[in-house]
PDB file of N, CA and C in Angstrom:
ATOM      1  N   UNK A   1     136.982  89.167 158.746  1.00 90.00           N
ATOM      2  CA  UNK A   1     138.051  89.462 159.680  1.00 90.00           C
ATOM      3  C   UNK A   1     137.685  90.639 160.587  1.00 90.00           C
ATOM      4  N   UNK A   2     136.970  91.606 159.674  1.00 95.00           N
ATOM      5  CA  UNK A   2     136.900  92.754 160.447  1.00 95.00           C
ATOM      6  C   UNK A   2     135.516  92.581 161.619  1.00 95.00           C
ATOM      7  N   UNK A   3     134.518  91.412 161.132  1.00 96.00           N
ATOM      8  CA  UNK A   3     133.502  91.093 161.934  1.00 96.00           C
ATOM      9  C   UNK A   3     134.107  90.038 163.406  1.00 96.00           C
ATOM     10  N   UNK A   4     134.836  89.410 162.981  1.00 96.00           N
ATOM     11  CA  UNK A   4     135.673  89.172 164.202  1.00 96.00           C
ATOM     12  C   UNK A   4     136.273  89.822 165.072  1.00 96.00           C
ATOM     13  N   UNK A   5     137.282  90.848 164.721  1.00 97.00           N
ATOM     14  CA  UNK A   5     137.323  91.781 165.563  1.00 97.00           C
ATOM     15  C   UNK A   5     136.446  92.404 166.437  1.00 97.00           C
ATOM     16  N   UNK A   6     135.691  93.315 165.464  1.00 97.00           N
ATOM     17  CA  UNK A   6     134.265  93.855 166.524  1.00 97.00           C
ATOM     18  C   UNK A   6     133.699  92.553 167.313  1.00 97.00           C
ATOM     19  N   UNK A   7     133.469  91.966 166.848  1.00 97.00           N
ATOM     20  CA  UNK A   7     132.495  90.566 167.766  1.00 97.00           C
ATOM     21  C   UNK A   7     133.830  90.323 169.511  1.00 97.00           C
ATOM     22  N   UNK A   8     135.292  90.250 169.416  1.00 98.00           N
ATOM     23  CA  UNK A   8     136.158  89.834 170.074  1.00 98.00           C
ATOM     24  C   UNK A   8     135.829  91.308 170.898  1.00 98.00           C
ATOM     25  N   UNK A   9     136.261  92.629 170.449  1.00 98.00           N
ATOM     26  CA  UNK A   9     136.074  93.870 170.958  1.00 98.00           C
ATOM     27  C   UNK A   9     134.884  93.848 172.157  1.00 98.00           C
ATOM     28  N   UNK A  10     133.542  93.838 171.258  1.00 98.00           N
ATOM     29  CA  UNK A  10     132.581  93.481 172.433  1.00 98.00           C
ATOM     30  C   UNK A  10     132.197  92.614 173.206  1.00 98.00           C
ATOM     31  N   UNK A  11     133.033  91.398 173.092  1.00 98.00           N
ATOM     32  CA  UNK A  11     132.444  90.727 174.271  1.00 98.00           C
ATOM     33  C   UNK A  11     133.651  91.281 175.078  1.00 98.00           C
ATOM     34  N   UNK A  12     135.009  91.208 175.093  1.00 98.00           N
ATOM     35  CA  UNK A  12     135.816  92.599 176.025  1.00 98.00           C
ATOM     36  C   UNK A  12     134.838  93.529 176.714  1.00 98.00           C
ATOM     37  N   UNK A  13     134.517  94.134 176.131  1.00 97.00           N
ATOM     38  CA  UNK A  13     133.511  95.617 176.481  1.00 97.00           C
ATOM     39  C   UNK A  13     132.628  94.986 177.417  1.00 97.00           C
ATOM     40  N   UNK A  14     131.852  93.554 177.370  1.00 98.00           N
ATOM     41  CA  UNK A  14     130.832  92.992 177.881  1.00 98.00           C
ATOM     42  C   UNK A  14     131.431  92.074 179.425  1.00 98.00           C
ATOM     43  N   UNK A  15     132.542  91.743 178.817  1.00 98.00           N
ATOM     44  CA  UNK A  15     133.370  91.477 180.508  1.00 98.00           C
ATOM     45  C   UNK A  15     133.783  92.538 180.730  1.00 98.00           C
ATOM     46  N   UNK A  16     134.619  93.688 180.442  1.00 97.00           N
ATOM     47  CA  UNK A  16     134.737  94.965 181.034  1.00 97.00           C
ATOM     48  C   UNK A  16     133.273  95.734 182.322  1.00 97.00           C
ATOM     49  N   UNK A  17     132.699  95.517 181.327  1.00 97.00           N
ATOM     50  CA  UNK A  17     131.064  96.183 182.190  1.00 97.00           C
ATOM     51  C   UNK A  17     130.874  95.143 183.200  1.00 97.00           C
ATOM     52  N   UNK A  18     131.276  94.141 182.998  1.00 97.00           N
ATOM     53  CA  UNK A  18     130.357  92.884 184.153  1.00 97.00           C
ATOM     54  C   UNK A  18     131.580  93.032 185.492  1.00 97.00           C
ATOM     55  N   UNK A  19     132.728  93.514 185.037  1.00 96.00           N
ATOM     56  CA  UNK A  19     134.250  94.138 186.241  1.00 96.00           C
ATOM     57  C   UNK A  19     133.797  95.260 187.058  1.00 96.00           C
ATOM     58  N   UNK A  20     133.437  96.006 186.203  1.00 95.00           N
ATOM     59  CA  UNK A  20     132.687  97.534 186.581  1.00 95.00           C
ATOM     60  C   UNK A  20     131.759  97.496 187.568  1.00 95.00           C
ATOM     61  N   UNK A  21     130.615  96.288 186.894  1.00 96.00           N
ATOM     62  CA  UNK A  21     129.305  96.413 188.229  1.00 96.00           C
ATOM     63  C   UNK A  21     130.120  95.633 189.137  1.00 96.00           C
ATOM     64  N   UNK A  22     130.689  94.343 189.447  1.00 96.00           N
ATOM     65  CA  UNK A  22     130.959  94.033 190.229  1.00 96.00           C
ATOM     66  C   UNK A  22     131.844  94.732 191.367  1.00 96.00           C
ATOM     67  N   UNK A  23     133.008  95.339 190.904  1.00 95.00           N
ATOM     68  CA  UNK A  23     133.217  96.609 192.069  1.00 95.00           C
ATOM     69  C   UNK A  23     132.348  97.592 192.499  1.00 95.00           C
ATOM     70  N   UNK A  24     131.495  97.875 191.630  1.00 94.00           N
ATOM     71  CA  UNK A  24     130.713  98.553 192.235  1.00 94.00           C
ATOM     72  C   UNK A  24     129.808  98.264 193.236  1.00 94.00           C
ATOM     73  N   UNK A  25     129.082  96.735 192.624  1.00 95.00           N
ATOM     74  CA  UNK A  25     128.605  95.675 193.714  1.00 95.00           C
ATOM     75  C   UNK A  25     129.334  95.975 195.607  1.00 95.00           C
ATOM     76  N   UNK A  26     130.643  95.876 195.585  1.00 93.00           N
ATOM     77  CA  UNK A  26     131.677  95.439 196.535  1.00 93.00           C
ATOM     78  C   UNK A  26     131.597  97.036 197.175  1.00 93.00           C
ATOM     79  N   UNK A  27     131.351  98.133 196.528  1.00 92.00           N
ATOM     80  CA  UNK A  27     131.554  99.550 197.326  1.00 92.00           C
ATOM     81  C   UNK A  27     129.982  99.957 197.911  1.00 92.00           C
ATOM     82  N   UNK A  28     128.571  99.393 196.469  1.00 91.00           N
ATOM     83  CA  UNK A  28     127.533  99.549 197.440  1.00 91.00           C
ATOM     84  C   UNK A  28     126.816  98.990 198.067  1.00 91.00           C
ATOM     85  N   UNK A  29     127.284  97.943 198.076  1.00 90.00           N
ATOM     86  CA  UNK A  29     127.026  96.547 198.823  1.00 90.00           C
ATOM     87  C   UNK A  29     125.625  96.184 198.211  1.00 90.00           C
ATOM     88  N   UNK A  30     124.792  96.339 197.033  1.00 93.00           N
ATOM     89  CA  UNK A  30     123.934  95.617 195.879  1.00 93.00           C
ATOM     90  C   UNK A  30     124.674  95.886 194.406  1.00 93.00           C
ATOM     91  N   UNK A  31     124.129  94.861 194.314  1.00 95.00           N
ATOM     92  CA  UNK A  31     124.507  94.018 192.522  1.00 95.00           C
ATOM     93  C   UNK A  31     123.224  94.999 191.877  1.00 95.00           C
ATOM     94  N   UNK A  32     123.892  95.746 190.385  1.00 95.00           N
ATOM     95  CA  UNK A  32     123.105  96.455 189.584  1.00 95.00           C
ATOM     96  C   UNK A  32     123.960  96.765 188.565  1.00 95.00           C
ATOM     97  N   UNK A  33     123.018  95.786 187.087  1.00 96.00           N
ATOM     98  CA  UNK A  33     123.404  95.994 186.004  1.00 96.00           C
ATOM     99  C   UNK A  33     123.970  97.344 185.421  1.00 96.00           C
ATOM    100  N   UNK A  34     125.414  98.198 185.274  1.00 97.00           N
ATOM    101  CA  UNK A  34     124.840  99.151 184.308  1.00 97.00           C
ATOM    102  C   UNK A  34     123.953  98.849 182.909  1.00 97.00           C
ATOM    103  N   UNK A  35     123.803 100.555 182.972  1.00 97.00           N
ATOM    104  CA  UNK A  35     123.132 100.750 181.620  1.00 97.00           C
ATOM    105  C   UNK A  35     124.053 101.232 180.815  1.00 97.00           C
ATOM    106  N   UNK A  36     124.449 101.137 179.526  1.00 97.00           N
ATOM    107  CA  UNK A  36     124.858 101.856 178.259  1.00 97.00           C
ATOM    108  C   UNK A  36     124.918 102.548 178.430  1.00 97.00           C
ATOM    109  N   UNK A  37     123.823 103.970 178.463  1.00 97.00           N
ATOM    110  CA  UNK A  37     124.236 105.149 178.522  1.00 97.00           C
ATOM    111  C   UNK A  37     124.708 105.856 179.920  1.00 97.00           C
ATOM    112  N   UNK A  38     124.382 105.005 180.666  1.00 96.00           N
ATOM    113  CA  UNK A  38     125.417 105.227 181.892  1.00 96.00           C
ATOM    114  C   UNK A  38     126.565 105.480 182.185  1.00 96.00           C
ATOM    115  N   UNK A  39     126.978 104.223 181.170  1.00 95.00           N
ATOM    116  CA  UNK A  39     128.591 103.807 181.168  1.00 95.00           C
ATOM    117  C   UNK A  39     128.989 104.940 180.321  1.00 95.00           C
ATOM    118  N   UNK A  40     128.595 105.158 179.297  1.00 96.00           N
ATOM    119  CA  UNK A  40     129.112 105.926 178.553  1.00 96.00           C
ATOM    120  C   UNK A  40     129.060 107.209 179.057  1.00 96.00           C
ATOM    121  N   UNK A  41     128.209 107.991 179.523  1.00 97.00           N
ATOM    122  CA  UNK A  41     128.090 109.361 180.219  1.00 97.00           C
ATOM    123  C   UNK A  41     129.237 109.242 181.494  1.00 97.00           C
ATOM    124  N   UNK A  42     129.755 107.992 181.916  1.00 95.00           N
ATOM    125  CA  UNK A  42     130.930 108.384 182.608  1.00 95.00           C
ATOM    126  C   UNK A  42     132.285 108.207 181.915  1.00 95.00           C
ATOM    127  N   UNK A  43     132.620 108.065 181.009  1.00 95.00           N
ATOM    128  CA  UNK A  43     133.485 107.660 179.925  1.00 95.00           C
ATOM    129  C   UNK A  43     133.735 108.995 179.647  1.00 95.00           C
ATOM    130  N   UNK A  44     132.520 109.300 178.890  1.00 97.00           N
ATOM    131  CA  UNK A  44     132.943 111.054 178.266  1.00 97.00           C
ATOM    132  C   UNK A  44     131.319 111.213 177.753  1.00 97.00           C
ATOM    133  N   UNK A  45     131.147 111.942 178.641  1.00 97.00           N
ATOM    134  CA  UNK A  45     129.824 113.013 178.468  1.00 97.00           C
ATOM    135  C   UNK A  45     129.464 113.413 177.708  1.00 97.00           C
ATOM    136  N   UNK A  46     130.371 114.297 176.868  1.00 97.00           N
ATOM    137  CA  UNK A  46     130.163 115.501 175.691  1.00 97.00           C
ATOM    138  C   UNK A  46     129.825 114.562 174.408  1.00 97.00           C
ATOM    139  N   UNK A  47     130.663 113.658 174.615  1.00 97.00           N
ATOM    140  CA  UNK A  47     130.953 112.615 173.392  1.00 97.00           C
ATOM    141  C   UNK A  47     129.301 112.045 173.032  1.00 97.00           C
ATOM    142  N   UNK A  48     128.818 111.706 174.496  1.00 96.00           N
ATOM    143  CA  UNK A  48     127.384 111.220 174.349  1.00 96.00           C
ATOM    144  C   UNK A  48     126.259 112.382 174.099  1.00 96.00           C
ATOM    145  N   UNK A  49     126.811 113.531 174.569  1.00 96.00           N
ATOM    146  CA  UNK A  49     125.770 114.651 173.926  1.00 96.00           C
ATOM    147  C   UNK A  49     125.845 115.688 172.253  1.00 96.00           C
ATOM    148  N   UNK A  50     127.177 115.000 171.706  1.00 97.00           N
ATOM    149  CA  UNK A  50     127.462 115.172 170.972  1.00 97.00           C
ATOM    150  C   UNK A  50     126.522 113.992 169.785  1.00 97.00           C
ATOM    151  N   UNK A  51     126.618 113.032 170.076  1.00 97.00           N
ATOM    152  CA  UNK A  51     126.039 112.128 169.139  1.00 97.00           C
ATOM    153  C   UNK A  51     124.776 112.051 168.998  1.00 97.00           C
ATOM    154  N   UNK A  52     124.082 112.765 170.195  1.00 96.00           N
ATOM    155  CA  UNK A  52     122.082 113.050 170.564  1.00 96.00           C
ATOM    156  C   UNK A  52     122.322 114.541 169.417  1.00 96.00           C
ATOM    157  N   UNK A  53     122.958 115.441 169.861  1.00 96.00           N
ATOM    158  CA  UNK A  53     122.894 116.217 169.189  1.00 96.00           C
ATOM    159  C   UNK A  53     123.279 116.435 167.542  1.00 96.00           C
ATOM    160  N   UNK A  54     123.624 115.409 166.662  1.00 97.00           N
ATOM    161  CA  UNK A  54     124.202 115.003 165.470  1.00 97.00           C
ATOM    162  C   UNK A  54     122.946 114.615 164.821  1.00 97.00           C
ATOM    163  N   UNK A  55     122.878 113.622 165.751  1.00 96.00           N
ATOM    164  CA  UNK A  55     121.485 112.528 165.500  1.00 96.00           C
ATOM    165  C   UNK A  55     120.173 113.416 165.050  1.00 96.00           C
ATOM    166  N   UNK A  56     119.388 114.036 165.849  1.00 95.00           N
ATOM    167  CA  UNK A  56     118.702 114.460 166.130  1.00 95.00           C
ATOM    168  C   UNK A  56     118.675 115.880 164.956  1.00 95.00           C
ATOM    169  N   UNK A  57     119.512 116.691 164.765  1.00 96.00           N
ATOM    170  CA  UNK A  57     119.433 117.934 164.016  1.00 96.00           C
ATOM    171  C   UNK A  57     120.232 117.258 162.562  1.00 96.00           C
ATOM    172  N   UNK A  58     120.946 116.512 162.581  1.00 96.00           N
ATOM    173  CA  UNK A  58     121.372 116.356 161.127  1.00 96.00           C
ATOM    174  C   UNK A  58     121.346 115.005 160.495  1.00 96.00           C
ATOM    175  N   UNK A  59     120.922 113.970 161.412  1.00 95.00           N
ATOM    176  CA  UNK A  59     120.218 113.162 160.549  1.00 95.00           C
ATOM    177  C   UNK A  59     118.662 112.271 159.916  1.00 95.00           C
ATOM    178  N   UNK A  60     118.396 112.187 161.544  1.00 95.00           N
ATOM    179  CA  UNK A  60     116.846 111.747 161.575  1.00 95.00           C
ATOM    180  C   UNK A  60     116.229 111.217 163.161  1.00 95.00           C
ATOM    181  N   UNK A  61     115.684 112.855 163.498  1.00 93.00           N
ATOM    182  CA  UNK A  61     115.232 112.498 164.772  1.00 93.00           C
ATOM    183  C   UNK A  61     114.873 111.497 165.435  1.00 93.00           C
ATOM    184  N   UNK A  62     114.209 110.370 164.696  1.00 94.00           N
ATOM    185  CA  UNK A  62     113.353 109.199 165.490  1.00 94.00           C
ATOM    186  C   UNK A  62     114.508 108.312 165.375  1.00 94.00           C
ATOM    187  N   UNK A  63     115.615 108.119 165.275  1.00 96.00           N
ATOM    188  CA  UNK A  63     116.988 107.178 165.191  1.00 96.00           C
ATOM    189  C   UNK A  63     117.374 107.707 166.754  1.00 96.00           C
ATOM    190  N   UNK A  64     117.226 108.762 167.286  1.00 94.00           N
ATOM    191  CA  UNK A  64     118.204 108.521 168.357  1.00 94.00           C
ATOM    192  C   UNK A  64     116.879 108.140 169.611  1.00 94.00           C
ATOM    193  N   UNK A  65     115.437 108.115 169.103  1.00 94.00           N
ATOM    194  CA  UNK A  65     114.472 107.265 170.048  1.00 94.00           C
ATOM    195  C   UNK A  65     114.669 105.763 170.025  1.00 94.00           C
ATOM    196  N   UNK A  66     115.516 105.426 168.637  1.00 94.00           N
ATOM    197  CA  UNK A  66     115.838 103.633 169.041  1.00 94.00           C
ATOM    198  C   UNK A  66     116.720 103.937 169.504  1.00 94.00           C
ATOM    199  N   UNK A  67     117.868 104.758 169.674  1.00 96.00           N
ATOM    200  CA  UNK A  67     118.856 104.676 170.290  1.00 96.00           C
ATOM    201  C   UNK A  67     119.355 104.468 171.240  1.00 96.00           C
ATOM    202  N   UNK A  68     118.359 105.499 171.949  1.00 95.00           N
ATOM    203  CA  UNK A  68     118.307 106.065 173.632  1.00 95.00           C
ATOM    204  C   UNK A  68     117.488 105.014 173.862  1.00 95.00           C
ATOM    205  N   UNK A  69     116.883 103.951 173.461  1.00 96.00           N
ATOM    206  CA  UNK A  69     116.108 102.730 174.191  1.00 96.00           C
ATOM    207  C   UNK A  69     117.530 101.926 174.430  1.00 96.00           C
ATOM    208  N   UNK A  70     118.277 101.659 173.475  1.00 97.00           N
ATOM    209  CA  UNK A  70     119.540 100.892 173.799  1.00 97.00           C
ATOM    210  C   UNK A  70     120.176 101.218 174.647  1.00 97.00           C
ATOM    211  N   UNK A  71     120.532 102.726 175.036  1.00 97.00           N
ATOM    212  CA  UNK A  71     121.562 103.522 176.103  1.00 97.00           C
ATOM    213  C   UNK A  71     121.029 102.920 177.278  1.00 97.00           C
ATOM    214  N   UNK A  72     119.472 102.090 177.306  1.00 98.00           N
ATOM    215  CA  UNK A  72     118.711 102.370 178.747  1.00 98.00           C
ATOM    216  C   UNK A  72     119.058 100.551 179.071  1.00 98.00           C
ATOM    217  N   UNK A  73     119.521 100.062 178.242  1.00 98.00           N
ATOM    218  CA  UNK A  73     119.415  98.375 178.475  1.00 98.00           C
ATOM    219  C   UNK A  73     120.848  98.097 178.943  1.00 98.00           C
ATOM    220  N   UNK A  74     120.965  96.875 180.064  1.00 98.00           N
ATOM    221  CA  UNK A  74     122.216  96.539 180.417  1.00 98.00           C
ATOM    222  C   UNK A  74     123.306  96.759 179.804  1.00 98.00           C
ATOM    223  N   UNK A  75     124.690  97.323 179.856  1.00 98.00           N
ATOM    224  CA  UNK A  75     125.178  97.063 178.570  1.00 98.00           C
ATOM    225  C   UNK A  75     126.116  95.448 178.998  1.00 98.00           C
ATOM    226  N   UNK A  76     125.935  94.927 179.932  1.00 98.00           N
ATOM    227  CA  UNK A  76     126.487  93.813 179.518  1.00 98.00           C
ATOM    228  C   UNK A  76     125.791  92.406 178.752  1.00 98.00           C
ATOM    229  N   UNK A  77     124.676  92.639 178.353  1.00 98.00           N
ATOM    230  CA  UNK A  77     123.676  92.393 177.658  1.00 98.00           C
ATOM    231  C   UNK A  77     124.033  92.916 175.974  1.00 98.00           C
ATOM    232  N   UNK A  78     123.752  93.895 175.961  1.00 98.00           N
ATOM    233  CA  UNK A  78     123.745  94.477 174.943  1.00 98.00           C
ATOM    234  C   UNK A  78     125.320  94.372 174.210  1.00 98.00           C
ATOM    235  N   UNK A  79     126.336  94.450 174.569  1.00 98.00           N
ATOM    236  CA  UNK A  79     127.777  94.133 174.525  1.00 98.00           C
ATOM    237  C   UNK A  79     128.060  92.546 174.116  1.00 98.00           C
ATOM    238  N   UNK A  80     127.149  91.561 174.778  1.00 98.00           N
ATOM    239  CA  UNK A  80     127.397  90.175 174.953  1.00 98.00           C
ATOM    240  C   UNK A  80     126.565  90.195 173.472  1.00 98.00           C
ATOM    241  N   UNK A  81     125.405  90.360 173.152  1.00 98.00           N
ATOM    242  CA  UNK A  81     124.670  90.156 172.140  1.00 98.00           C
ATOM    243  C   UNK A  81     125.728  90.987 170.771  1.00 98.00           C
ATOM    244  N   UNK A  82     125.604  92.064 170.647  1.00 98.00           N
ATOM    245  CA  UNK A  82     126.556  92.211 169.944  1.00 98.00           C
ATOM    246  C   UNK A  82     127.911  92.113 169.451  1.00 98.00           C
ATOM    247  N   UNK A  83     128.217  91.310 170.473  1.00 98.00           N
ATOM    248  CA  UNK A  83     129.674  90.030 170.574  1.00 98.00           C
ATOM    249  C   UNK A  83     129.615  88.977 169.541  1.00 98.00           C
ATOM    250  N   UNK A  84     128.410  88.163 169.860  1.00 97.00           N
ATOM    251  CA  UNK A  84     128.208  87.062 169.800  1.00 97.00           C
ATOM    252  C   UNK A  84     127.524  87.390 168.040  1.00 97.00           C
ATOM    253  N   UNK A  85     126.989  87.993 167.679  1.00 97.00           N
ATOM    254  CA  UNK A  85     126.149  88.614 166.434  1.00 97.00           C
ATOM    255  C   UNK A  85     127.544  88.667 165.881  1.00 97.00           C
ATOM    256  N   UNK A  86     128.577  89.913 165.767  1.00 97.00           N
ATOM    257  CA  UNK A  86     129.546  89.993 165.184  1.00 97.00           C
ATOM    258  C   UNK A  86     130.738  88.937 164.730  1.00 97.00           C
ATOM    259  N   UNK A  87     130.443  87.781 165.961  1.00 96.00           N
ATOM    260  CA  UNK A  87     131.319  86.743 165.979  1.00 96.00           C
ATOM    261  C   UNK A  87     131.027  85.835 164.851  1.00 96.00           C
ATOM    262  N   UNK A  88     129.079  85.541 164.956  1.00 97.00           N
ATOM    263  CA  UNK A  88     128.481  84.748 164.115  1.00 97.00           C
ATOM    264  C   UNK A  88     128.583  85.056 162.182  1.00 97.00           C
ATOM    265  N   UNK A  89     128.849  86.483 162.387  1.00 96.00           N
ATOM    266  CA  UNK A  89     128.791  86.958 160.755  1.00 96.00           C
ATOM    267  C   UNK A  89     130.067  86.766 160.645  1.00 96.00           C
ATOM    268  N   UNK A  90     131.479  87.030 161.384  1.00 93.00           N
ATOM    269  CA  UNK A  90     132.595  87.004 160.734  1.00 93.00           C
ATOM    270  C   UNK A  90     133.187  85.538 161.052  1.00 93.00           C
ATOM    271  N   UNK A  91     132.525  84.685 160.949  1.00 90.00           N
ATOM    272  CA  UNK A  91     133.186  83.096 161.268  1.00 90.00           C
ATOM    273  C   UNK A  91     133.443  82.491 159.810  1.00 90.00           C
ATOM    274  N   UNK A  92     133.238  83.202 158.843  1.00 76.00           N
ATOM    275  CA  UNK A  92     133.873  83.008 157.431  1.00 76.00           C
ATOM    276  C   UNK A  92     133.181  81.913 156.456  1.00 76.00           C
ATOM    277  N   UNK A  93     133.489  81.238 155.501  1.00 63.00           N
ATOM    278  CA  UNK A  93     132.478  80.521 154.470  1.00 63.00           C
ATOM    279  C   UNK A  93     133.538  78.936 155.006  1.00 63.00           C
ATOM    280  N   UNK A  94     134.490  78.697 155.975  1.00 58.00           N
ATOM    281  CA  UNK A  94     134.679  77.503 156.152  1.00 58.00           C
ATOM    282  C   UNK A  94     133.708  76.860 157.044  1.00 58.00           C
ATOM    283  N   UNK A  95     133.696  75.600 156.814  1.00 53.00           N
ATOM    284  CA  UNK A  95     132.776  74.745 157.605  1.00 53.00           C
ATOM    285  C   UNK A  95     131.883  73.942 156.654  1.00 53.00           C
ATOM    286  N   UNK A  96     130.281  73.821 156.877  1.00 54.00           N
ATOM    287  CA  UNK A  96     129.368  73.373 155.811  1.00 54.00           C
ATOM    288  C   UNK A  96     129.126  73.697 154.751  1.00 54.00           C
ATOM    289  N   UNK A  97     129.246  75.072 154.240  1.00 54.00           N
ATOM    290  CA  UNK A  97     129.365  75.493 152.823  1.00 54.00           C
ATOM    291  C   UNK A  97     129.945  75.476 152.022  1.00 54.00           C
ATOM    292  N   UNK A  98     131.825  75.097 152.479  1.00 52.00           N
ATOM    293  CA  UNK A  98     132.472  74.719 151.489  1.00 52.00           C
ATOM    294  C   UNK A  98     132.366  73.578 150.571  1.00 52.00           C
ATOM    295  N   UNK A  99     131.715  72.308 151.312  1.00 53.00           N
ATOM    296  CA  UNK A  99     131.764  70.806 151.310  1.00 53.00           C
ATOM    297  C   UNK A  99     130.513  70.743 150.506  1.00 53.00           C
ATOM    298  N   UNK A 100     129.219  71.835 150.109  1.00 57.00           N
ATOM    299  CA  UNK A 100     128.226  71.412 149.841  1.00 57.00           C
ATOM    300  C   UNK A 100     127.959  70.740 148.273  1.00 57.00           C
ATOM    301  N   UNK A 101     129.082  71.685 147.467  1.00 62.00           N
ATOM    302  CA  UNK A 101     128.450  71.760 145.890  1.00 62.00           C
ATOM    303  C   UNK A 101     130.137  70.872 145.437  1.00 62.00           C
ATOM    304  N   UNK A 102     130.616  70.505 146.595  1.00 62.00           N
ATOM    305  CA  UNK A 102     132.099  69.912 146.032  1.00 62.00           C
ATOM    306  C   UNK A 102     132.193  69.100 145.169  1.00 62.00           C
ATOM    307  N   UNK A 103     132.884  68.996 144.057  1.00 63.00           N
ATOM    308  CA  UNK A 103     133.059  67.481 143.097  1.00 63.00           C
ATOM    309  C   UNK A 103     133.711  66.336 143.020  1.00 63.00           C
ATOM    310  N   UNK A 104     133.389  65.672 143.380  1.00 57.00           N
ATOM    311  CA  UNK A 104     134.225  64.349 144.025  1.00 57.00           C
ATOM    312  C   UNK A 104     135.128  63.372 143.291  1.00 57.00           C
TER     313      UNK A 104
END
């Protein structure tokens, strides 16, 4: 249930971002994917230098080098994939697995 949610959440987040570039499209007259940490550094700043700075001194420096590779990728990409991932794990044990070991 709760993987449904998140999965429903981000693909939101992933049409949210694809609203975003497109006005933005319309004010600079070219189409350009944001990035993650883009979006987020205009959201709330501190919040994103807060979590480099967490990362980095109190848990394990080379985690926020995969990190900051993600901040740098579309996020309507990255949003859509982690939509669709979250959707796939929380779609529950109905379907083919119930029917497999059934006794007739």
């Amino acid at each position: 249930m709760l993987a449904r949610l998140l999965g429903y959440l981000f693909l939101f987040a992933a049409i949210a971002s694809l609203a975003f570039d497109l006005l933005a499209w319309s004010t600079r007259g070219s189409f350009r994917l944001s990035e993650v940490g883009d979006l987020w550094a205009k959201i709330d700043r501190p919040s994103l230098n807060l979590v480099q700075a967490v990362i980095e001194r109190h848990i394990w420096p080379p985690l926020w080098d995969g990190l900051f590779w993600v901040l740098l990728q579309p996020a309507l990409v990255v949003f859509l994939v982690l939509g669709l991932v979250f959707l796939l794990l929380g779609r529950g044990g109905s379907g083919r697995r119930d029917g497999v070991f059934k006794k007739s």
